[in-house]
C-alpha positions as CSV (number, residue, x, y, z in Angstrom):
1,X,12.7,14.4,11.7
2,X,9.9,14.0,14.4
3,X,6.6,15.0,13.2
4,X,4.5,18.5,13.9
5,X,2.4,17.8,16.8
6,X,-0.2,18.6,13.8
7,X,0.4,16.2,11.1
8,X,1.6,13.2,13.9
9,X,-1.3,10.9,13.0
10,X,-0.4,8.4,10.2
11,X,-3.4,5.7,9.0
12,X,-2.2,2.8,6.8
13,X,-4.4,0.3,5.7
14,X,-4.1,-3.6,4.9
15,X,-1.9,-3.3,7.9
16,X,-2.2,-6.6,9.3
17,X,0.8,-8.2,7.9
18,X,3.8,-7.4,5.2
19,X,4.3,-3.9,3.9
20,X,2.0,-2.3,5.6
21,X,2.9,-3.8,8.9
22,X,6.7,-3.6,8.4
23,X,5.4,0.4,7.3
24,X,3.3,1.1,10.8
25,X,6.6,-0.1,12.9
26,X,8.9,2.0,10.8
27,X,6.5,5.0,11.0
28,X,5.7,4.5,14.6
29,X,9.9,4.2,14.8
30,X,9.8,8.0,13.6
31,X,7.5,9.5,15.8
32,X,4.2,8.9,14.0
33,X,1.1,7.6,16.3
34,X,0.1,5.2,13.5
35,X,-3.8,4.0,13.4
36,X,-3.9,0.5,12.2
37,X,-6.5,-1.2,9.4
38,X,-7.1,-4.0,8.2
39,X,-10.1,-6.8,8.2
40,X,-8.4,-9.0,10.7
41,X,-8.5,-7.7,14.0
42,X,-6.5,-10.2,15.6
43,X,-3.3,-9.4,13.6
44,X,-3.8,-5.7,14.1
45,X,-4.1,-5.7,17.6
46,X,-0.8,-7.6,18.0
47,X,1.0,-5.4,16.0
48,X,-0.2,-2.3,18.1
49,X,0.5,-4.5,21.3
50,X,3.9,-4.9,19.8
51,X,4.5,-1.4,18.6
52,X,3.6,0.5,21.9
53,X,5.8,-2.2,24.0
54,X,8.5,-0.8,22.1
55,X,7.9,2.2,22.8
56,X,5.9,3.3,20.0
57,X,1.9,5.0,19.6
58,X,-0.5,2.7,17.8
59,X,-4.2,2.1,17.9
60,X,-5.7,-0.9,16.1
61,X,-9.5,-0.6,14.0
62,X,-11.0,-2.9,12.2
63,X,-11.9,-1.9,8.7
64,X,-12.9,-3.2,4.8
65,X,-11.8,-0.6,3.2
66,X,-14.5,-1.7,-0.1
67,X,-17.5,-0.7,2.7
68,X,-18.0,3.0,2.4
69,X,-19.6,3.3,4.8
70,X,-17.9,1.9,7.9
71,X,-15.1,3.6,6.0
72,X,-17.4,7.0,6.5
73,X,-17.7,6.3,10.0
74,X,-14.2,5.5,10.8
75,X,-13.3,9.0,9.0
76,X,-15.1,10.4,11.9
77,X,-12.9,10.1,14.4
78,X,-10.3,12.1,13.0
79,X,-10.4,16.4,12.7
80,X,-6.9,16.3,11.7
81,X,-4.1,13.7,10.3
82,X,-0.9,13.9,8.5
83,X,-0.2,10.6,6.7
84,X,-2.5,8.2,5.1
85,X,-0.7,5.4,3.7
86,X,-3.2,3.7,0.9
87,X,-1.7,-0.2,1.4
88,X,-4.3,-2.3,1.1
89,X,-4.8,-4.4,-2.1
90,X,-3.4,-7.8,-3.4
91,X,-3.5,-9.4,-6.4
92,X,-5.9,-13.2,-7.0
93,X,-5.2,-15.5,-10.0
94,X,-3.2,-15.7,-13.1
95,X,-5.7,-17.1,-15.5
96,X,-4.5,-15.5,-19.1
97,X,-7.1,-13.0,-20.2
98,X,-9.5,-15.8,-22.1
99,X,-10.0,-17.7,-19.1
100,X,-9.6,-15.3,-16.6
101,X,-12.4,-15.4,-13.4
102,X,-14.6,-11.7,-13.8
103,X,-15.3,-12.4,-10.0
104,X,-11.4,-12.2,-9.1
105,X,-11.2,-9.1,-11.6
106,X,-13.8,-7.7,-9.7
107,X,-12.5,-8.2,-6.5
108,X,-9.2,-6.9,-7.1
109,X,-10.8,-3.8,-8.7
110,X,-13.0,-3.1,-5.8
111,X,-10.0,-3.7,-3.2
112,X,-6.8,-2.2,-5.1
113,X,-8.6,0.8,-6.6
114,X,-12.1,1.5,-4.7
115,X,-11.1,1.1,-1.7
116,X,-8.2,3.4,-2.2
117,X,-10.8,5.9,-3.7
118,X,-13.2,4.9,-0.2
119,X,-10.6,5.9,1.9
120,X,-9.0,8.9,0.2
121,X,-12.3,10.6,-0.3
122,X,-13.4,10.1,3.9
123,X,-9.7,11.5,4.9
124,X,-8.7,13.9,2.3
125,X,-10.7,16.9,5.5
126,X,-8.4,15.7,7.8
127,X,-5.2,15.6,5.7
128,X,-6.3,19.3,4.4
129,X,-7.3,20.1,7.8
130,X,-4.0,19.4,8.9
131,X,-1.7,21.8,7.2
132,X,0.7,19.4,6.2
133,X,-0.8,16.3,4.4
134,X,0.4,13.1,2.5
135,X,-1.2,10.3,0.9
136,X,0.5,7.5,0.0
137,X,-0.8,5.2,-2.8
138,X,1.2,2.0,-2.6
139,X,0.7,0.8,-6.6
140,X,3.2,-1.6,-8.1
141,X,4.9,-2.1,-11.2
142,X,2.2,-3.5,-12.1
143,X,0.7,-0.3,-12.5
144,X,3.6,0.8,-15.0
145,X,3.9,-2.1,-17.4
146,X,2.3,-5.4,-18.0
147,X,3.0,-9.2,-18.2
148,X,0.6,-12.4,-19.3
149,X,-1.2,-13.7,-17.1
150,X,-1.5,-10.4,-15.2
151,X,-4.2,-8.8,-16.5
152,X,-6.4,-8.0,-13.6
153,X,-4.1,-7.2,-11.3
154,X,-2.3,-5.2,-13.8
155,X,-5.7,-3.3,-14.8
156,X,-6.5,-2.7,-11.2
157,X,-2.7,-1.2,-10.7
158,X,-2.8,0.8,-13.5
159,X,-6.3,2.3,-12.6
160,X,-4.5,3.0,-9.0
161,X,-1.5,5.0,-10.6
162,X,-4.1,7.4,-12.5
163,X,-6.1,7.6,-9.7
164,X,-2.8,9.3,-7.5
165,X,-1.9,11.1,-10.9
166,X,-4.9,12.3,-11.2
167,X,-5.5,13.4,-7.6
168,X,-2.0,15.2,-7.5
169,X,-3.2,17.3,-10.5
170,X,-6.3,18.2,-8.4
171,X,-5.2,19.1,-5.3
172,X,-1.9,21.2,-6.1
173,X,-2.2,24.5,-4.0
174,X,-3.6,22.5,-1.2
175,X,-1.2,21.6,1.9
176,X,-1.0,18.0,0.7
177,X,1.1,15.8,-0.7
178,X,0.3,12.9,-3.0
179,X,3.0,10.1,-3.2
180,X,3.4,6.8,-5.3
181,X,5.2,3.9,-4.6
182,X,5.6,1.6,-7.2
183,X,7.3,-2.2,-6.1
184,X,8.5,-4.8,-8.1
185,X,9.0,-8.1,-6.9
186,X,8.7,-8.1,-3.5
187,X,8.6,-11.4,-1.1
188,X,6.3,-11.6,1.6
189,X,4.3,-14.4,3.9
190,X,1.2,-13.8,2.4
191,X,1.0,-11.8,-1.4
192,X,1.7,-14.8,-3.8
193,X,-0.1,-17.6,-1.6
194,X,-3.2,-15.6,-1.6
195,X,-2.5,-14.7,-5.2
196,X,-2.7,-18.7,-5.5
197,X,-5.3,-19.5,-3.5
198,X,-2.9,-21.0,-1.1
199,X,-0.7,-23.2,-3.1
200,X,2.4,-23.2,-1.6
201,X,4.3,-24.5,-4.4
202,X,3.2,-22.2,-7.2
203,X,3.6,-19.6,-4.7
204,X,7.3,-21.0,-3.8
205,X,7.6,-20.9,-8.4
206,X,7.6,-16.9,-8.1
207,X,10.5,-16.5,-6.6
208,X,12.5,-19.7,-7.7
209,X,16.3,-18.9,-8.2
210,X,15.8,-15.0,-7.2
211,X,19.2,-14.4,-4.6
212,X,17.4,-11.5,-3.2
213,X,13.8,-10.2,-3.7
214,X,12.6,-7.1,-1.6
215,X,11.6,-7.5,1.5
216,X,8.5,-5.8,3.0
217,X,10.9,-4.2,5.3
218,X,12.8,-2.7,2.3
219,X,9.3,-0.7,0.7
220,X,8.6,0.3,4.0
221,X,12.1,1.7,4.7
222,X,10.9,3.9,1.1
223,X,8.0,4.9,2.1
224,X,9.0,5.9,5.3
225,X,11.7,8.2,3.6
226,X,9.2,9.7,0.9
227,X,7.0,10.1,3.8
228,X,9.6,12.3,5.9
229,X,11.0,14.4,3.1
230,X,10.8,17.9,4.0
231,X,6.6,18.6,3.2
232,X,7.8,21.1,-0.1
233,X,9.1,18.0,-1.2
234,X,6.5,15.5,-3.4
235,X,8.5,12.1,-4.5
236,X,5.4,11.9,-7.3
237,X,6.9,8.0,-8.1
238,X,8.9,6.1,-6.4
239,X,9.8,2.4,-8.8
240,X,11.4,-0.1,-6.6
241,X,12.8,-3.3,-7.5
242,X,15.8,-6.2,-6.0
243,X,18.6,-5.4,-8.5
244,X,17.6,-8.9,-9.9
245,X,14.3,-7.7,-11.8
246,X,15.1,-5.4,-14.5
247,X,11.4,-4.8,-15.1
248,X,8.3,-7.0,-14.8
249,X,9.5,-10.3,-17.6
250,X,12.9,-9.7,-17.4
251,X,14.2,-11.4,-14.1
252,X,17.5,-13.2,-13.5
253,X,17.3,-16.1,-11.9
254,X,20.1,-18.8,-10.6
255,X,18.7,-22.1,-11.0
């Protein structure tokens, strides 16, 4: 279904590399001139490079999604957009609660759940403006259970779920959607080694013995079809997980 001329624009943050990369192609793949976010401006502007050499529309900005203002300004250049897709966030440590770093919590809060907020709040105009809105809040299962040695990241994913439950209740009778995609365990280049500070090998332990973890390509391919339902359609959650994880402890593994 190719987009209204209207509703055509779709912004997705954190889009520098993984999901929200593999979601900007997929988007751009359905006729969506995607606007591309993310701190490093390097990464972004190869994937819009990449994106219009195949035939797609992209345009590459660099943003920090935590500073509201350059978040206000960017917001600016928009009267009108269909599709904001709230990627951006990671997770940093797994320190039990006792020991846990209040700097990392802090972090994680401000990117995962304020900058969500930060960016929602500038484009909400635009998405109304539009006619035919949707935001996208990509949350996890994080956001839907717990697990030790989680507890930041899990707090900061569960404040993201209310935060798009919330919203929905808000907005209904407005033009726009609200939509949450929840992923389990999903393997990419970069979430795990930044969650470990770069250690390979305790980033390698997370997926030890798992055949098939998601790919960034396979929540991408879901939010791309939440994303293009017909607009009187609202997929309110979306759980995703490799048939291996049966929720977030209970993972088979053949080692």
């Amino acid at each position: 279904m190719t987009p209204a001329a209207a509703s055509r624009i779709a912004v997705i943050t954190g889009a520098s590399s993984g999901i929200g990369a593999a979601t900007a192609r997929q988007l751009a793949a359905e006729g969506y001139r995607v606007v591309l976010t993310a701190r490093r401006k390097d990464r972004i502007e190869a994937l819009a490079e990449e994106i219009t050499a195949a035939g797609g529309q992209a345009t590459a900005y660099a943003l920090d999604v935590t500073d509201r203002t350059a978040v206000d300004e960017f917001a600016t250049a928009f009267r009108t957009i269909g599709v904001l897709v709230n990627n951006a966030g990671g997770a940093l440590g797994a320190d039990p609660v006792a020991t846990a770093d209040p700097a990392q919590w802090r972090q994680m809060y401000e990117t995962n759940v304020i900058g969500t907020l930060n960016v929602t709040q500038a484009l909400l105009p635009a998405l109304t403006a539009g006619g035919d809105g949707t935001i996208v809040v990509l949350s996890s299962t994080a956001g839907h259970g717990t697990y030790e040695g989680g507890g930041g990241y899990v707090a900061a994913k569960h404040a993201e779920h209310v935060l798009a439950e919330t919203l929905r209740l808000e907005i209904v009778g407005t033009p726009v959607r609200v939509i949450e995609v929840a992923p389990g365990m999903v393997k990419t280049d970069e979430f795990a080694l930044t969650r470990f500070g770069g250690d390979a090998e305790k980033a390698a332990k997370v997926y030890a013995g798992v055949a098939q973890p998601l790919t960034a390509d396979d929540v991408a391919e879901t939010i791309t079809w939440a994303v293009t339902r017909p607009s009187h359609v609202n997929i309110d959650l979306l759980v995703v997980r490799p048939r291996a994880q049966a929720s977030n402890t209970k993972i088979h593994r053949e080692l």
